[in-house]
Coordinates of C-alpha atoms and ligand atoms in Angstrom, one line a residue:
M1 CA 0.0 0.0 0.0
V2 CA 2.9 2.4 0.7
T3 CA 4.0 2.2 -2.9
A4 CA 0.5 3.2 -4.1
V5 CA 0.4 6.0 -1.6
T6 CA 3.7 7.4 -2.8
A7 CA 2.4 7.3 -6.4
S8 CA -0.9 9.0 -5.5
P9 CA -1.2 10.4 -2.0
A10 CA -5.0 10.5 -2.3
A11 CA -5.1 6.7 -2.7
A12 CA -4.5 6.3 1.0
F13 CA -7.9 7.9 1.7
D14 CA -10.0 6.0 -0.9
P15 CA -12.8 3.8 0.4
A16 CA -10.9 0.8 -0.8
S17 CA -8.0 1.4 1.5
C18 CA -9.6 3.5 4.2
S19 CA -12.7 2.2 5.9
R20 CA -13.2 5.1 8.3
L21 CA -12.2 8.6 7.4
V22 CA -12.2 11.8 9.5
V23 CA -12.8 15.0 7.4
K24 CA -12.0 18.3 9.2
I25 CA -13.3 21.5 7.8
G26 CA -11.8 24.8 8.8
S27 CA -13.7 28.0 9.8
S28 CA -12.4 30.0 6.8
L29 CA -13.8 27.5 4.4
L30 CA -17.2 27.1 6.1
V31 CA -17.8 30.7 6.8
D32 CA -17.4 33.7 4.4
S33 CA -15.8 37.0 5.4
D34 CA -19.2 38.4 6.4
G35 CA -19.8 35.6 8.8
A36 CA -22.4 33.7 6.8
V37 CA -22.2 29.9 6.0
R38 CA -20.8 29.1 2.5
R39 CA -23.8 26.8 1.9
E40 CA -23.3 26.0 -1.7
W41 CA -19.7 25.0 -1.2
L42 CA -20.6 23.0 1.9
A43 CA -23.4 21.2 -0.1
G44 CA -20.6 20.1 -2.4
V45 CA -18.6 18.6 0.4
V46 CA -21.7 16.8 1.7
A47 CA -22.3 15.4 -1.9
D48 CA -18.7 14.1 -1.8
I49 CA -19.3 12.6 1.6
A50 CA -22.5 10.9 0.4
L51 CA -20.5 9.4 -2.5
R52 CA -17.9 8.0 -0.2
R53 CA -20.6 6.6 2.1
A54 CA -22.2 4.9 -0.8
A55 CA -18.8 3.4 -1.6
G56 CA -18.7 1.9 1.9
Q57 CA -16.6 4.4 3.7
Q58 CA -17.7 5.6 7.2
I59 CA -17.2 9.3 7.7
V60 CA -16.7 11.4 10.8
I61 CA -16.8 15.2 10.3
V62 CA -15.0 17.6 12.5
S63 CA -16.6 21.0 11.9
S64 CA -15.2 24.3 12.9
G65 CA -17.1 27.6 12.4
A66 CA -19.1 28.0 15.6
I67 CA -17.1 31.0 16.9
A68 CA -17.1 32.7 13.5
L69 CA -20.8 32.1 13.0
G70 CA -21.8 33.2 16.5
A71 CA -19.6 36.3 16.3
R72 CA -21.6 37.6 13.4
R73 CA -24.9 37.1 15.1
L74 CA -23.7 38.7 18.3
K75 CA -21.9 41.5 16.4
L76 CA -18.7 40.8 18.2
E77 CA -15.4 42.3 17.0
K78 CA -12.3 40.3 15.9
G79 CA -14.5 37.4 14.7
G80 CA -15.5 36.7 18.3
R81 CA -11.9 36.0 19.4
A82 CA -11.1 39.3 21.3
S83 CA -11.4 37.5 24.6
L84 CA -12.1 34.0 25.9
E85 CA -15.6 35.1 27.1
D86 CA -16.4 36.4 23.7
A87 CA -15.3 33.2 22.0
Q88 CA -17.3 31.1 24.5
A89 CA -20.5 33.2 24.0
A90 CA -20.0 33.2 20.2
A91 CA -19.5 29.4 20.2
A92 CA -22.8 28.9 22.2
V93 CA -24.7 30.9 19.6
G94 CA -22.8 29.7 16.5
Q95 CA -23.0 26.0 17.4
V96 CA -26.8 26.0 17.2
A97 CA -26.6 27.4 13.7
L98 CA -23.8 25.1 12.7
A99 CA -25.7 22.0 13.8
G100 CA -28.8 23.2 11.9
V101 CA -26.7 23.6 8.7
W102 CA -25.2 20.1 9.0
E103 CA -28.6 18.6 9.7
A104 CA -30.2 20.2 6.7
L105 CA -27.3 19.5 4.3
L106 CA -26.7 15.9 5.3
G107 CA -30.5 15.3 5.5
A108 CA -30.8 16.5 1.9
E109 CA -28.5 13.6 1.0
G110 CA -30.5 11.2 3.1
L111 CA -27.9 11.1 5.9
T112 CA -28.5 11.6 9.6
A113 CA -26.3 14.2 11.4
A114 CA -25.2 13.4 15.0
Q115 CA -23.7 16.3 17.0
V116 CA -20.8 15.4 19.4
L117 CA -19.2 18.3 21.4
L118 CA -16.0 17.4 23.1
T119 CA -13.6 18.9 25.6
L120 CA -9.9 18.1 25.8
G121 CA -10.6 16.2 29.1
D122 CA -13.0 13.9 27.3
L123 CA -10.2 12.6 25.3
E124 CA -7.3 12.9 27.8
D125 CA -8.9 10.8 30.5
R126 CA -8.6 7.2 29.5
R127 CA -12.1 6.1 30.7
R128 CA -13.9 9.1 29.1
Y129 CA -11.9 8.5 25.9
L130 CA -13.1 4.9 25.7
N131 CA -16.6 6.2 26.3
V132 CA -16.3 8.7 23.4
A133 CA -14.9 5.9 21.2
A134 CA -17.8 3.7 22.0
T135 CA -20.4 6.4 21.2
I136 CA -18.8 7.3 17.9
A137 CA -18.6 3.6 17.0
R138 CA -22.3 3.1 17.8
L139 CA -23.3 6.2 15.8
L140 CA -21.4 4.9 12.8
D141 CA -22.9 1.4 13.2
L142 CA -26.3 3.1 13.2
G143 CA -25.5 4.8 9.9
A144 CA -25.4 8.3 11.4
V145 CA -22.7 10.9 10.5
P146 CA -21.0 12.2 13.7
V147 CA -20.3 15.9 13.4
L148 CA -17.7 16.8 16.1
N149 CA -16.5 20.1 17.4
E150 CA -14.8 21.3 20.6
N151 CA -17.3 22.3 23.2
D152 CA -15.8 25.9 23.2
T153 CA -18.5 27.3 25.5
V154 CA -17.3 25.3 28.5
A155 CA -13.6 24.7 27.6
T156 CA -11.2 26.9 29.6
T157 CA -7.9 28.3 28.3
E158 CA -5.7 25.8 30.1
I159 CA -7.7 22.7 29.1
R160 CA -8.8 23.1 25.5
F161 CA -7.5 21.9 22.2
G162 CA -8.1 25.4 20.8
D163 CA -7.7 24.1 17.3
N164 CA -9.7 21.4 15.5
D165 CA -6.7 20.0 13.7
R166 CA -5.5 18.2 16.8
L167 CA -9.0 17.4 17.8
A168 CA -9.5 15.7 14.4
A169 CA -6.3 13.6 14.9
R170 CA -7.4 12.6 18.3
A171 CA -10.9 11.9 17.3
G172 CA -9.6 9.8 14.4
Q173 CA -7.9 7.7 16.9
A174 CA -11.0 7.4 19.0
A175 CA -13.0 6.5 16.0
G176 CA -10.6 3.9 14.8
A177 CA -10.1 5.8 11.5
T178 CA -7.3 4.9 9.1
G179 CA -7.2 8.4 7.6
V180 CA -7.7 12.1 8.5
I181 CA -8.2 14.8 5.9
L182 CA -7.8 18.4 6.9
L183 CA -9.6 20.5 4.4
S184 CA -7.8 23.8 4.6
D185 CA -7.3 27.2 2.9
V186 CA -3.8 26.1 2.1
D187 CA -3.1 23.3 -0.3
G188 CA -0.4 21.6 1.8
L189 CA 2.9 22.0 3.6
Y190 CA 5.5 24.2 1.8
T191 CA 9.2 24.3 2.2
A192 CA 8.8 28.0 3.0
N193 CA 5.9 30.5 3.3
P194 CA 4.6 30.6 -0.3
A195 CA 3.1 34.1 0.3
S196 CA 6.5 35.7 0.7
D197 CA 9.0 33.2 -0.9
P198 CA 8.7 32.5 -4.6
T199 CA 11.0 29.4 -4.3
A200 CA 8.6 27.7 -1.8
A201 CA 7.6 24.3 -3.0
R202 CA 4.8 22.0 -1.8
I203 CA 5.9 18.7 -0.3
P204 CA 3.6 15.9 -1.6
V205 CA 4.5 13.2 0.9
V206 CA 6.2 13.4 4.3
A207 CA 7.5 10.1 5.5
A208 CA 9.0 11.4 8.8
L209 CA 8.3 14.4 10.9
T210 CA 11.9 15.5 11.3
P211 CA 12.8 18.8 13.1
E212 CA 13.4 20.3 9.7
I213 CA 9.8 19.5 8.7
M214 CA 8.4 20.8 12.0
A215 CA 10.3 24.1 11.5
M216 CA 8.5 24.7 8.2
A217 CA 5.3 25.8 9.9
T218 CA 4.9 29.5 10.0
G219 CA 2.2 29.3 12.7
E220 CA -0.1 31.9 11.2
T221 CA -3.6 31.2 9.9
R222 CA -4.2 32.8 6.5
S223 CA -7.7 34.1 7.2
G224 CA -7.2 34.9 10.9
M225 CA -10.6 33.2 11.3
G226 CA -9.7 29.7 12.6
S227 CA -7.0 29.0 15.1
G228 CA -5.2 26.1 13.5
G229 CA -2.3 27.3 11.3
M230 CA 0.4 25.0 10.0
A231 CA 2.0 24.4 13.4
A232 CA -1.2 22.8 14.7
K233 CA -1.6 20.8 11.5
L234 CA 1.9 19.3 11.9
L235 CA 1.2 18.5 15.6
A236 CA -2.0 16.8 14.3
A237 CA 0.0 14.8 11.8
Q238 CA 2.4 13.7 14.6
M239 CA -0.5 12.6 16.8
A240 CA -2.2 10.8 13.9
G241 CA 1.1 9.1 13.0
A242 CA 1.7 7.9 16.5
A243 CA -1.7 6.1 16.3
G244 CA -0.9 4.6 12.8
I245 CA -3.2 7.0 11.0
A246 CA -2.4 8.7 7.6
L247 CA -3.2 12.4 7.5
A248 CA -3.5 14.7 4.6
I249 CA -3.6 18.5 4.4
C250 CA -5.5 19.3 1.3
D251 CA -7.0 22.3 -0.6
G252 CA -10.5 23.0 0.5
R253 CA -10.9 26.1 -1.6
V254 CA -12.1 24.3 -4.7
D255 CA -15.6 23.0 -5.3
R256 CA -16.2 19.3 -4.4
P257 CA -12.8 19.2 -2.5
L258 CA -12.9 15.5 -1.6
T259 CA -13.6 14.4 -5.2
H260 CA -11.0 16.9 -6.4
F261 CA -8.4 15.4 -4.0
S262 CA -9.1 11.8 -5.0
Q263 CA -9.0 12.7 -8.7
A264 CA -6.3 15.3 -9.0
G265 CA -4.3 14.6 -5.9
G266 CA -2.3 17.5 -4.5
G267 CA -2.0 18.4 -0.8
T268 CA 0.5 16.9 1.6
L269 CA 0.2 13.3 2.9
F270 CA 1.8 12.4 6.2
L271 CA 2.6 8.7 6.3
P272 CA 2.2 7.0 9.7
P273 CA 5.6 6.0 11.0
R274 CA 4.4 3.1 13.1
A275 CA 1.1 1.8 14.3
A276 CA 1.1 2.0 18.1
K277 CA -1.9 0.1 19.4
G278 CA -4.6 0.9 21.9
R279 CA -3.4 2.2 25.3
K280 CA 0.1 3.1 23.9
A281 CA -1.5 5.2 21.0
W282 CA -3.7 7.0 23.5
L283 CA -0.6 7.7 25.7
A284 CA 1.3 9.1 22.7
G285 CA -1.5 11.5 21.9
R286 CA -1.9 12.9 25.4
I287 CA -1.5 16.7 25.4
T288 CA -1.6 17.3 29.2
V289 CA 1.0 15.6 31.4
A290 CA 1.4 15.7 35.2
G291 CA 5.2 16.0 35.2
T292 CA 8.5 15.6 33.3
I293 CA 11.3 13.2 33.8
T294 CA 14.7 14.2 32.3
V295 CA 17.0 11.4 31.4
D296 CA 20.7 11.1 30.4
D297 CA 22.2 9.9 27.1
G298 CA 22.6 6.3 28.4
A299 CA 18.9 6.2 29.2
V300 CA 18.0 7.7 25.8
A301 CA 19.9 4.9 24.1
A302 CA 18.3 2.2 26.3
L303 CA 14.7 3.6 25.7
K304 CA 15.3 3.5 22.0
R305 CA 16.2 -0.1 22.3
G306 CA 12.8 -0.7 24.0
A307 CA 14.0 -0.9 27.6
S308 CA 12.1 0.4 30.6
L309 CA 13.2 3.7 32.2
L310 CA 15.4 3.0 35.2
A311 CA 16.0 5.5 38.0
A312 CA 19.8 5.3 37.4
G313 CA 19.4 7.2 34.1
V314 CA 17.2 10.0 35.4
T315 CA 18.7 13.4 36.0
Q316 CA 15.7 15.5 37.0
I317 CA 12.1 15.2 38.1
D318 CA 9.7 18.1 37.6
G319 CA 6.1 18.3 38.7
D320 CA 3.9 16.8 41.4
F321 CA 2.6 13.6 40.0
S322 CA 1.3 10.4 41.6
R323 CA 2.0 6.8 40.6
G324 CA 0.0 6.0 37.5
D325 CA -0.1 9.6 36.2
V326 CA 1.1 10.4 32.7
V327 CA 4.5 12.0 32.6
A328 CA 6.6 13.3 29.7
I329 CA 10.1 11.9 29.2
V330 CA 12.7 14.3 27.8
G331 CA 16.3 13.9 26.8
P332 CA 19.3 15.9 28.2
A333 CA 18.6 19.0 26.1
G334 CA 14.9 18.9 26.9
E335 CA 14.0 17.2 23.6
A336 CA 10.7 15.2 23.8
L337 CA 11.3 11.5 23.8
G338 CA 8.0 10.0 24.9
R339 CA 5.2 9.6 27.4
G340 CA 4.7 7.0 30.1
L341 CA 2.8 6.1 33.3
A342 CA 4.9 7.0 36.4
G343 CA 5.8 4.0 38.5
Y344 CA 6.4 6.2 41.6
D345 CA 5.0 9.4 43.1
A346 CA 7.1 12.4 42.2
D347 CA 8.7 12.6 45.7
D348 CA 9.9 9.0 45.7
A349 CA 11.1 9.4 42.1
R350 CA 13.1 12.4 43.1
A351 CA 14.6 10.5 46.0
I352 CA 15.9 7.6 43.8
K353 CA 16.9 9.5 40.6
G354 CA 20.4 8.6 39.6
L355 CA 20.5 5.6 41.9
R356 CA 21.1 2.0 40.9
G357 CA 18.5 -0.6 42.0
D358 CA 20.6 -1.9 44.9
M359 CA 20.8 1.5 46.4
Q360 CA 17.1 2.4 46.3
A361 CA 15.6 0.4 49.1
A362 CA 17.6 2.3 51.8
V363 CA 16.3 5.6 50.5
L364 CA 12.7 4.5 49.9
G365 CA 12.2 2.4 53.0
Y366 CA 10.6 -0.3 50.9
A367 CA 11.6 -2.7 48.1
P368 CA 11.9 -0.8 44.9
R369 CA 9.9 -1.6 41.8
A370 CA 11.7 -2.8 38.6
A371 CA 11.5 0.5 36.8
L372 CA 10.5 4.2 37.2
V373 CA 8.5 3.8 34.0
H374 CA 7.9 0.3 32.8
A375 CA 8.4 -0.4 29.0
D376 CA 4.8 -1.7 28.9
H377 CA 3.5 1.7 30.0
L378 CA 5.9 3.8 27.8
V379 CA 5.7 5.1 24.3
L380 CA 8.3 7.0 22.3
I381 CA 7.2 9.8 20.1
Ligands
LIG401 N1 -13.9 25.1 17.6 C1 -13.7 26.3 16.9 C2 -15.1 26.7 16.3 O1 -15.9 26.0 16.1 C3 -12.7 26.3 15.8 C4 -11.3 25.8 16.2 C5 -10.3 26.0 15.0 O2 -10.3 27.1 14.5 O3 -9.6 25.1 14.7 O4 -15.2 27.9 15.9

């Protein structure tokens, strides 16, 4: 399949190779500059979705646009993003309108819309995540089309996705999707900002998210309407990849964008590097962590060989976590290495950092566990 994908990026998202697909639609595509829904264009997207459904592909939609739509109705400045309170009020008003539009357009194609509003916590807490996954699976089994958005009205600054790109990647994982398509007002990832650099070239396929690739994101949204930007899209690609999901950024400015993508190609496809399964994939996609464990070069090498993280290779413990909490593991220069479930509370971890196993009992006052983070509860990113 990888050969076919390299020949035509869009092939990875065809119903033949992708049984469940997440399609994310950005605010700047869905809402025009006056704050009204671009209904005709959206009807084209829905027609594309109906075709894919008829070909046997299950579709989950991630729809932005609540804040932009609500801002117009409430006459809020800066597209409703001047303050968190404005955004939350705008989302409350706009989400009603957004749901109505989806119900009408999907209904016209004989499809049933199902609204699912999520907060970051719903996907970061393992039990709630499994609950979301079960609900989405049931909706798809029943033939409905889940339409997801962040529950912006109740999400607070510290605990929100803030962009629907990462929400789409995470939801793709919860939905058991094999592909995520981000319909965007850019047609892919460029080597430099195409607006200011004439030598900028689109990258059709990214096989590995190297630091060079990550540095290509300019971070700005073109329209100023959504909050995604290329940086969020690359983080979404990273998250999707860790869960074994292919992700494409593709041009949503054309009519019938999904058909256009499958026929003409284009965009940027991110190939999943490895398919982590279940609990490990969930762990890799966690955004919030309770603490950070810094390790030395020897431990970096051991972790890359698949070993558990031993206290002897730990140089620093930050944060106030409990045994079982998710912690970030970083290398000597602070570079992200992975995530794991802490085997000790932070204070005990601090007490034994740098110590070999035979020295730990005296410090702890009890027999030490085999590892600070066991390999079974650890995932490298
Ligand atoms: N959830 C936001 C909305 O519906 C959009 C987030 C984003 O711009 O990605 O307006």
